Protein backbone atom coordinates (compact mmCIF):
# COMPACT_ATOMS: atom_id res chain seq x y z
CA UNK A 1 0.00 0.00 0.00
CA UNK A 2 1.37 3.45 -0.87
CA UNK A 3 1.91 6.14 1.77
CA UNK A 4 -0.90 8.26 0.37
CA UNK A 5 -3.38 5.33 0.48
CA UNK A 6 -2.40 4.65 4.10
CA UNK A 7 -2.95 8.30 4.90
CA UNK A 8 -6.36 8.32 3.23
CA UNK A 9 -7.40 5.22 5.21
CA UNK A 10 -6.23 6.80 8.48
CA UNK A 11 -8.28 9.92 7.78
CA UNK A 12 -11.40 7.91 6.93
CA UNK A 13 -10.99 5.82 10.10
CA UNK A 14 -10.68 9.00 12.16
CA UNK A 15 -13.92 10.17 10.61
CA UNK A 16 -15.62 6.83 11.42
CA UNK A 17 -14.36 7.01 15.04
CA UNK A 18 -15.80 10.46 15.47
CA UNK A 19 -19.13 9.42 13.89
CA UNK A 20 -19.29 6.34 16.16
CA UNK A 21 -18.87 8.60 19.18
CA UNK A 22 -21.74 10.77 18.01
CA UNK A 23 -23.93 7.69 17.35
CA UNK A 24 -23.05 6.36 20.81
CA UNK A 25 -24.03 9.61 22.44
CA UNK A 26 -27.29 9.79 20.49
CA UNK A 27 -28.28 6.18 21.22
CA UNK A 28 -27.64 6.81 24.92
CA UNK A 29 -29.79 9.94 24.81
CA UNK A 30 -32.52 7.96 23.09
CA UNK A 31 -32.33 5.24 25.77
CA UNK A 32 -32.60 7.87 28.53
CA UNK A 33 -35.67 9.27 26.78
CA UNK A 34 -37.23 5.78 26.66
CA UNK A 35 -36.54 5.43 30.41
CA UNK A 36 -38.43 8.67 30.98
CA UNK A 37 -41.31 7.29 28.91
CA UNK A 38 -41.28 4.28 31.27
CA UNK A 39 -41.53 6.59 34.30
CA UNK A 40 -44.51 8.35 32.78
CA UNK A 41 -46.19 5.01 31.98
CA UNK A 42 -45.49 3.72 35.49
CA UNK A 43 -46.91 6.88 37.07
CA UNK A 44 -50.04 6.39 34.95
CA UNK A 45 -50.34 2.86 36.36
CA UNK A 46 -49.41 0.85 33.25
CA UNK A 47 -49.32 -2.91 33.70
CA UNK A 48 -46.67 -5.26 32.25
CA UNK A 49 -48.22 -5.44 28.80
CA UNK A 50 -48.54 -1.68 28.25
CA UNK A 51 -44.88 -0.76 28.03
CA UNK A 52 -44.57 -2.33 24.60
CA UNK A 53 -46.51 -0.28 22.03
CA UNK A 54 -46.59 -2.12 18.68
CA UNK A 55 -48.40 0.70 16.86
CA UNK A 56 -45.75 3.23 17.92
CA UNK A 57 -42.90 0.86 16.99
CA UNK A 58 -44.41 0.28 13.54
CA UNK A 59 -44.64 4.07 13.05
CA UNK A 60 -41.01 4.57 14.10
CA UNK A 61 -39.80 1.87 11.69
CA UNK A 62 -41.92 3.15 8.80
CA UNK A 63 -40.62 6.69 9.30
CA UNK A 64 -37.03 5.43 9.34
CA UNK A 65 -37.62 3.60 6.05
CA UNK A 66 -39.26 6.69 4.54
CA UNK A 67 -36.48 9.06 5.58
CA UNK A 68 -33.59 6.68 4.91
CA UNK A 69 -31.19 8.51 2.56
CA UNK A 70 -29.08 5.41 1.68
CA UNK A 71 -26.66 3.93 0.81
CA UNK A 72 -27.98 1.33 3.31
CA UNK A 73 -31.15 -0.40 2.18
CA UNK A 74 -34.34 0.74 3.98
CA UNK A 75 -35.02 -2.70 5.42
CA UNK A 76 -31.45 -3.01 6.65
CA UNK A 77 -31.72 0.38 8.38
CA UNK A 78 -35.06 -0.60 9.94
CA UNK A 79 -33.44 -3.79 11.28
CA UNK A 80 -30.80 -1.70 13.06
CA UNK A 81 -33.47 0.56 14.56
CA UNK A 82 -35.51 -2.53 15.47
CA UNK A 83 -32.62 -3.62 17.71
CA UNK A 84 -32.16 -0.13 19.21
CA UNK A 85 -35.86 0.00 20.12
CA UNK A 86 -35.69 -3.53 21.52
CA UNK A 87 -32.81 -2.51 23.82
CA UNK A 88 -34.64 0.70 24.84
CA UNK A 89 -37.81 -1.28 25.65
CA UNK A 90 -35.76 -3.76 27.70
CA UNK A 91 -34.66 -0.80 29.87
CA UNK A 92 -38.33 0.02 30.47
CA UNK A 93 -39.46 -3.57 30.97
CA UNK A 94 -37.98 -6.63 29.15
CA UNK A 95 -40.76 -8.17 27.10
CA UNK A 96 -41.37 -11.92 27.57
CA UNK A 97 -42.54 -13.77 24.49
CA UNK A 98 -43.70 -17.41 24.30
CA UNK A 99 -43.05 -19.18 20.99
CA UNK A 100 -43.57 -22.60 19.45
CA UNK A 101 -40.31 -24.24 20.51
CA UNK A 102 -37.87 -25.78 21.07
CA UNK A 103 -35.01 -23.28 20.77
CA UNK A 104 -34.00 -22.82 17.16
CA UNK A 105 -37.41 -22.97 15.44
CA UNK A 106 -38.49 -20.57 12.71
CA UNK A 107 -41.09 -19.28 15.18
CA UNK A 108 -38.28 -18.18 17.50
CA UNK A 109 -36.58 -16.48 14.55
CA UNK A 110 -39.89 -14.71 13.81
CA UNK A 111 -40.21 -13.63 17.47
CA UNK A 112 -36.70 -12.14 17.45
CA UNK A 113 -37.29 -10.47 14.09
CA UNK A 114 -40.43 -8.82 15.47
CA UNK A 115 -39.35 -7.95 19.02
CA UNK A 116 -35.56 -7.68 18.52
CA UNK A 117 -32.90 -9.59 20.41
CA UNK A 118 -33.42 -7.93 23.81
CA UNK A 119 -36.75 -9.75 24.18
CA UNK A 120 -36.81 -12.84 26.39
CA UNK A 121 -38.13 -15.75 24.29
CA UNK A 122 -39.74 -18.66 26.13
CA UNK A 123 -40.10 -22.02 24.27
CA UNK A 124 -43.42 -23.91 24.44
CA UNK A 125 -43.92 -27.43 23.11
CA UNK A 126 -47.24 -26.84 21.30
CA UNK A 127 -49.28 -24.05 19.72
CA UNK A 128 -52.04 -24.54 22.35
CA UNK A 129 -49.48 -23.91 25.07
CA UNK A 130 -48.44 -20.60 23.52
CA UNK A 131 -52.10 -19.52 23.66
CA UNK A 132 -52.50 -20.76 27.25
CA UNK A 133 -49.31 -19.06 28.42
CA UNK A 134 -50.53 -15.70 27.07
CA UNK A 135 -54.07 -16.18 28.42
CA UNK A 136 -52.78 -17.01 31.89
CA UNK A 137 -50.63 -13.86 31.88
CA UNK A 138 -47.39 -15.85 32.41
CA UNK A 139 -45.98 -14.03 29.35
CA UNK A 140 -47.16 -10.79 27.75
CA UNK A 141 -47.03 -12.02 24.14
CA UNK A 142 -46.85 -15.15 22.04
CA UNK A 143 -45.80 -15.96 18.47
CA UNK A 144 -47.50 -18.66 16.38
CA UNK A 145 -47.24 -19.59 12.68
CA UNK A 146 -50.47 -19.00 10.73
CA UNK A 147 -49.85 -19.61 7.02
CA UNK A 148 -47.15 -20.71 4.64
CA UNK A 149 -46.93 -19.55 1.04
CA UNK A 150 -46.39 -23.12 -0.24
CA UNK A 151 -48.44 -25.25 2.13
CA UNK A 152 -51.28 -22.92 3.13
CA UNK A 153 -52.89 -22.33 6.47
CA UNK A 154 -51.80 -23.79 9.83
CA UNK A 155 -55.16 -25.13 10.99
CA UNK A 156 -54.09 -25.69 14.55
CA UNK A 157 -53.45 -21.97 15.05
CA UNK A 158 -56.80 -20.94 13.53
CA UNK A 159 -58.67 -23.50 15.65
CA UNK A 160 -57.12 -22.05 18.81
CA UNK A 161 -58.69 -18.67 18.08
CA UNK A 162 -62.19 -20.21 18.18
CA UNK A 163 -62.18 -20.69 21.92
CA UNK A 164 -59.82 -18.06 23.25
CA UNK A 165 -60.11 -14.38 24.11
CA UNK A 166 -56.69 -13.55 22.74
CA UNK A 167 -56.03 -10.38 20.70
CA UNK A 168 -53.85 -10.45 17.61
CA UNK A 169 -51.43 -7.56 17.99
CA UNK A 170 -49.01 -7.99 15.11
CA UNK A 171 -47.82 -10.02 12.16
CA UNK A 172 -44.40 -10.89 10.84
CA UNK A 173 -43.40 -12.62 7.61
CA UNK A 174 -40.23 -14.70 7.42
CA UNK A 175 -38.52 -16.05 4.30
CA UNK A 176 -38.08 -19.74 4.99
CA UNK A 177 -34.99 -21.54 3.70
CA UNK A 178 -34.62 -25.24 4.41
CA UNK A 179 -31.34 -27.14 4.41
CA UNK A 180 -30.52 -30.84 4.55
CA UNK A 181 -28.48 -31.17 7.74
CA UNK A 182 -26.13 -33.90 8.91
CA UNK A 183 -23.90 -34.42 11.95
CA UNK A 184 -20.28 -35.51 12.09
CA UNK A 185 -21.38 -39.14 12.63
CA UNK A 186 -23.65 -39.23 9.56
CA UNK A 187 -22.62 -41.62 6.74
CA UNK A 188 -23.57 -39.23 3.93
CA UNK A 189 -23.97 -41.96 1.31
CA UNK A 190 -26.17 -44.07 3.59
CA UNK A 191 -28.94 -41.64 4.53
CA UNK A 192 -32.13 -43.69 4.79
CA UNK A 193 -34.23 -41.54 7.14
CA UNK A 194 -35.03 -37.83 7.02
CA UNK A 195 -36.58 -36.05 9.98
CA UNK A 196 -38.49 -32.78 9.85
CA UNK A 197 -41.78 -31.10 10.68
CA UNK A 198 -44.60 -32.24 8.36
CA UNK A 199 -44.89 -28.70 6.91
CA UNK A 200 -41.20 -28.63 6.01
CA UNK A 201 -41.27 -32.13 4.50
CA UNK A 202 -44.17 -30.91 2.36
CA UNK A 203 -42.31 -27.74 1.36
CA UNK A 204 -39.38 -29.87 0.09
CA UNK A 205 -41.44 -32.72 -1.39
CA UNK A 206 -40.20 -32.41 -4.98
CA UNK A 207 -36.58 -32.04 -3.94
CA UNK A 208 -36.84 -35.16 -1.74
CA UNK A 209 -38.53 -37.13 -4.55
CA UNK A 210 -35.65 -36.21 -6.86
CA UNK A 211 -32.71 -36.67 -4.47
CA UNK A 212 -33.81 -39.13 -1.75
CA UNK A 213 -36.72 -41.08 -3.26
CA UNK A 214 -36.11 -44.10 -1.03
CA UNK A 215 -35.40 -42.42 2.30
CA UNK A 216 -38.09 -42.73 4.96
CA UNK A 217 -39.59 -39.29 5.77
CA UNK A 218 -40.33 -39.00 9.47
CA UNK A 219 -42.54 -36.13 10.68
CA UNK A 220 -41.62 -34.84 14.15
CA UNK A 221 -42.96 -31.97 16.25
CA UNK A 222 -40.55 -29.28 14.98
CA UNK A 223 -37.51 -28.75 12.76
CA UNK A 224 -35.38 -28.12 15.82
CA UNK A 225 -36.53 -31.46 17.25
CA UNK A 226 -35.53 -33.09 13.93
CA UNK A 227 -32.07 -31.52 14.19
CA UNK A 228 -31.70 -32.96 17.68
CA UNK A 229 -32.47 -36.53 16.45
CA UNK A 230 -29.73 -36.44 13.82
CA UNK A 231 -26.94 -36.22 16.36
CA UNK A 232 -27.57 -39.79 17.52
CA UNK A 233 -28.20 -41.63 14.23
CA UNK A 234 -25.51 -42.36 11.61
CA UNK A 235 -28.04 -42.98 8.80
CA UNK A 236 -30.31 -39.97 9.38
CA UNK A 237 -30.49 -36.36 8.20
CA UNK A 238 -32.82 -33.49 9.13
CA UNK A 239 -34.49 -30.72 7.20
CA UNK A 240 -34.32 -27.48 9.18
CA UNK A 241 -33.19 -23.86 9.00
CA UNK A 242 -29.98 -22.00 9.75
CA UNK A 243 -30.75 -21.36 13.43
CA UNK A 244 -31.36 -25.05 14.17
CA UNK A 245 -28.19 -25.99 12.25
CA UNK A 246 -26.11 -23.60 14.39
CA UNK A 247 -27.80 -24.58 17.62
CA UNK A 248 -27.25 -28.33 17.18
CA UNK A 249 -23.88 -28.01 15.41
CA UNK A 250 -24.98 -29.68 12.19
CA UNK A 251 -23.54 -29.03 8.75
CA UNK A 252 -25.42 -28.39 5.53
CA UNK A 253 -25.25 -31.23 3.04
CA UNK A 254 -27.55 -29.34 0.65
CA UNK A 255 -28.71 -25.73 0.95
CA UNK A 256 -32.03 -24.04 0.15
CA UNK A 257 -33.86 -27.20 -0.82
CA UNK A 258 -37.39 -25.72 -0.59
CA UNK A 259 -39.44 -26.33 -3.76
CA UNK A 260 -40.60 -22.70 -4.02
CA UNK A 261 -37.76 -20.15 -3.97
CA UNK A 262 -40.00 -17.48 -2.38
CA UNK A 263 -41.22 -19.84 0.37
CA UNK A 264 -42.28 -17.73 3.33
CA UNK A 265 -44.34 -18.10 6.50
CA UNK A 266 -46.57 -15.55 8.20
CA UNK A 267 -46.63 -15.51 11.99
CA UNK A 268 -49.06 -13.76 14.33
CA UNK A 269 -48.18 -11.98 17.54
CA UNK A 270 -50.83 -12.65 20.18
CA UNK A 271 -51.46 -10.70 23.38
CA UNK A 272 -54.19 -9.75 25.80
CA UNK A 273 -54.88 -6.10 24.87
CA UNK A 274 -56.36 -4.37 21.81
CA UNK A 275 -53.88 -2.25 19.81
CA UNK A 276 -54.61 1.36 18.71
CA UNK A 277 -54.33 2.33 15.01
CA UNK A 278 -50.85 2.86 13.53
CA UNK A 279 -51.95 4.34 10.20
CA UNK A 280 -51.45 1.14 8.20
CA UNK A 281 -53.32 -1.69 9.85
CA UNK A 282 -55.08 -4.98 9.31
CA UNK A 283 -58.04 -6.52 11.11
CA UNK A 284 -58.71 -10.23 11.61
CA UNK A 285 -62.21 -11.52 12.34
CA UNK A 286 -63.86 -14.89 12.90
CA UNK A 287 -67.42 -15.29 11.58
CA UNK A 288 -69.91 -18.15 11.91
CA UNK A 289 -72.62 -18.16 9.26
CA UNK A 290 -75.91 -20.05 9.25
CA UNK A 291 -75.69 -22.80 6.66
CA UNK A 292 -77.96 -21.39 3.93
CA UNK A 293 -77.64 -20.57 0.22
CA UNK A 294 -75.72 -17.36 -0.42
CA UNK A 295 -74.22 -17.21 3.09
CA UNK A 296 -70.67 -16.51 1.89
CA UNK A 297 -71.91 -13.92 -0.60
CA UNK A 298 -73.89 -12.14 2.15
CA UNK A 299 -70.85 -12.16 4.38
CA UNK A 300 -68.53 -10.65 1.78
CA UNK A 301 -70.97 -8.13 0.29
CA UNK A 302 -70.39 -5.30 2.84
CA UNK A 303 -66.63 -5.41 2.20
CA UNK A 304 -67.17 -5.23 -1.54
CA UNK A 305 -69.70 -2.39 -1.22
CA UNK A 306 -67.42 -0.32 1.01
CA UNK A 307 -64.30 -1.02 -1.08
CA UNK A 308 -62.46 -2.71 1.79
CA UNK A 309 -59.50 -4.81 0.72
CA UNK A 310 -59.78 -8.44 1.90
CA UNK A 311 -56.32 -9.96 2.29
CA UNK A 312 -57.40 -13.46 3.31
CA UNK A 313 -60.52 -15.60 3.59
CA UNK A 314 -60.15 -19.02 5.18
CA UNK A 315 -62.82 -21.62 5.93
CA UNK A 316 -62.72 -24.08 8.85
CA UNK A 317 -65.28 -26.60 10.03
CA UNK A 318 -67.12 -25.28 13.08
CA UNK A 319 -66.78 -27.25 16.29
CA UNK A 320 -70.52 -26.83 16.92
CA UNK A 321 -71.79 -29.37 14.39
CA UNK A 322 -71.08 -31.29 11.19
CA UNK A 323 -71.15 -29.24 7.97
CA UNK A 324 -71.19 -25.87 9.73
CA UNK A 325 -68.35 -23.56 8.89
CA UNK A 326 -66.56 -20.56 10.31
CA UNK A 327 -64.69 -18.02 8.21
CA UNK A 328 -61.42 -16.37 9.15
CA UNK A 329 -61.20 -13.04 7.35
CA UNK A 330 -58.37 -10.48 7.25
CA UNK A 331 -58.98 -7.02 5.82
CA UNK A 332 -57.00 -3.81 5.47
CA UNK A 333 -57.87 -1.11 8.00
CA UNK A 334 -58.36 -0.74 11.75
CA UNK A 335 -61.63 -1.76 13.42
CA UNK A 336 -61.87 1.79 14.91
CA UNK A 337 -62.22 3.38 11.46
CA UNK A 338 -65.71 4.46 10.34
CA UNK A 339 -65.60 2.25 7.27
CA UNK A 340 -64.58 -0.88 9.22
CA UNK A 341 -67.23 -0.10 11.87
CA UNK A 342 -69.93 0.02 9.17
CA UNK A 343 -68.74 -3.23 7.55
CA UNK A 344 -68.51 -5.00 10.90
CA UNK A 345 -71.99 -3.93 11.98
CA UNK A 346 -73.43 -5.19 8.64
CA UNK A 347 -71.57 -8.49 9.05
CA UNK A 348 -72.78 -8.83 12.67
CA UNK A 349 -76.40 -8.51 11.47
CA UNK A 350 -75.98 -11.31 8.95
CA UNK A 351 -73.78 -13.69 10.93
CA UNK A 352 -74.64 -16.20 13.64
CA UNK A 353 -71.54 -15.02 15.48
CA UNK A 354 -68.78 -12.44 14.93
CA UNK A 355 -65.55 -12.23 16.90
CA UNK A 356 -62.99 -9.50 16.27
CA UNK A 357 -59.62 -11.18 16.79
CA UNK A 358 -57.72 -7.91 16.62
CA UNK A 359 -56.52 -4.90 14.63
CA UNK A 360 -52.76 -4.59 14.32
CA UNK A 361 -50.01 -2.85 12.31
CA UNK A 362 -49.25 -4.43 8.92
CA UNK A 363 -45.85 -6.14 9.20
CA UNK A 364 -43.01 -3.64 8.57
CA UNK A 365 -39.95 -5.91 8.49
C1 LIG B 1 -40.52 4.62 24.21
C2 LIG B 1 -41.68 3.99 24.21
O1 LIG B 1 -41.85 2.66 24.65
C3 LIG B 1 -41.45 1.54 23.89
C4 LIG B 1 -40.19 1.79 23.16
C5 LIG B 1 -40.22 2.44 21.93
C6 LIG B 1 -38.98 3.06 21.33
O2 LIG B 1 -37.88 2.76 21.79
O3 LIG B 1 -39.12 3.87 20.40
C7 LIG B 1 -41.44 2.52 21.24
C8 LIG B 1 -42.60 1.99 21.74
C9 LIG B 1 -42.62 1.18 22.97
O4 LIG B 1 -42.59 -0.18 22.64
C10 LIG B 1 -42.94 4.67 23.77
O5 LIG B 1 -44.04 4.21 24.10
O6 LIG B 1 -42.83 5.68 23.07
mmCIF file of C-alpha atoms in Angstrom, residues 89 147 151 171 248 302:
data_model
loop_
_atom_site.group_PDB
_atom_site.id
_atom_site.type_symbol
_atom_site.label_atom_id
_atom_site.label_comp_id
_atom_site.label_asym_id
_atom_site.label_seq_id
_atom_site.Cartn_x
_atom_site.Cartn_y
_atom_site.Cartn_z
ATOM 1 C CA UNK A 89 -37.807 -1.275 25.650
ATOM 2 C CA UNK A 147 -49.854 -19.607 7.022
ATOM 3 C CA UNK A 151 -48.442 -25.250 2.130
ATOM 4 C CA UNK A 171 -47.822 -10.015 12.164
ATOM 5 C CA UNK A 248 -27.253 -28.329 17.179
ATOM 6 C CA UNK A 302 -70.388 -5.303 2.841
#
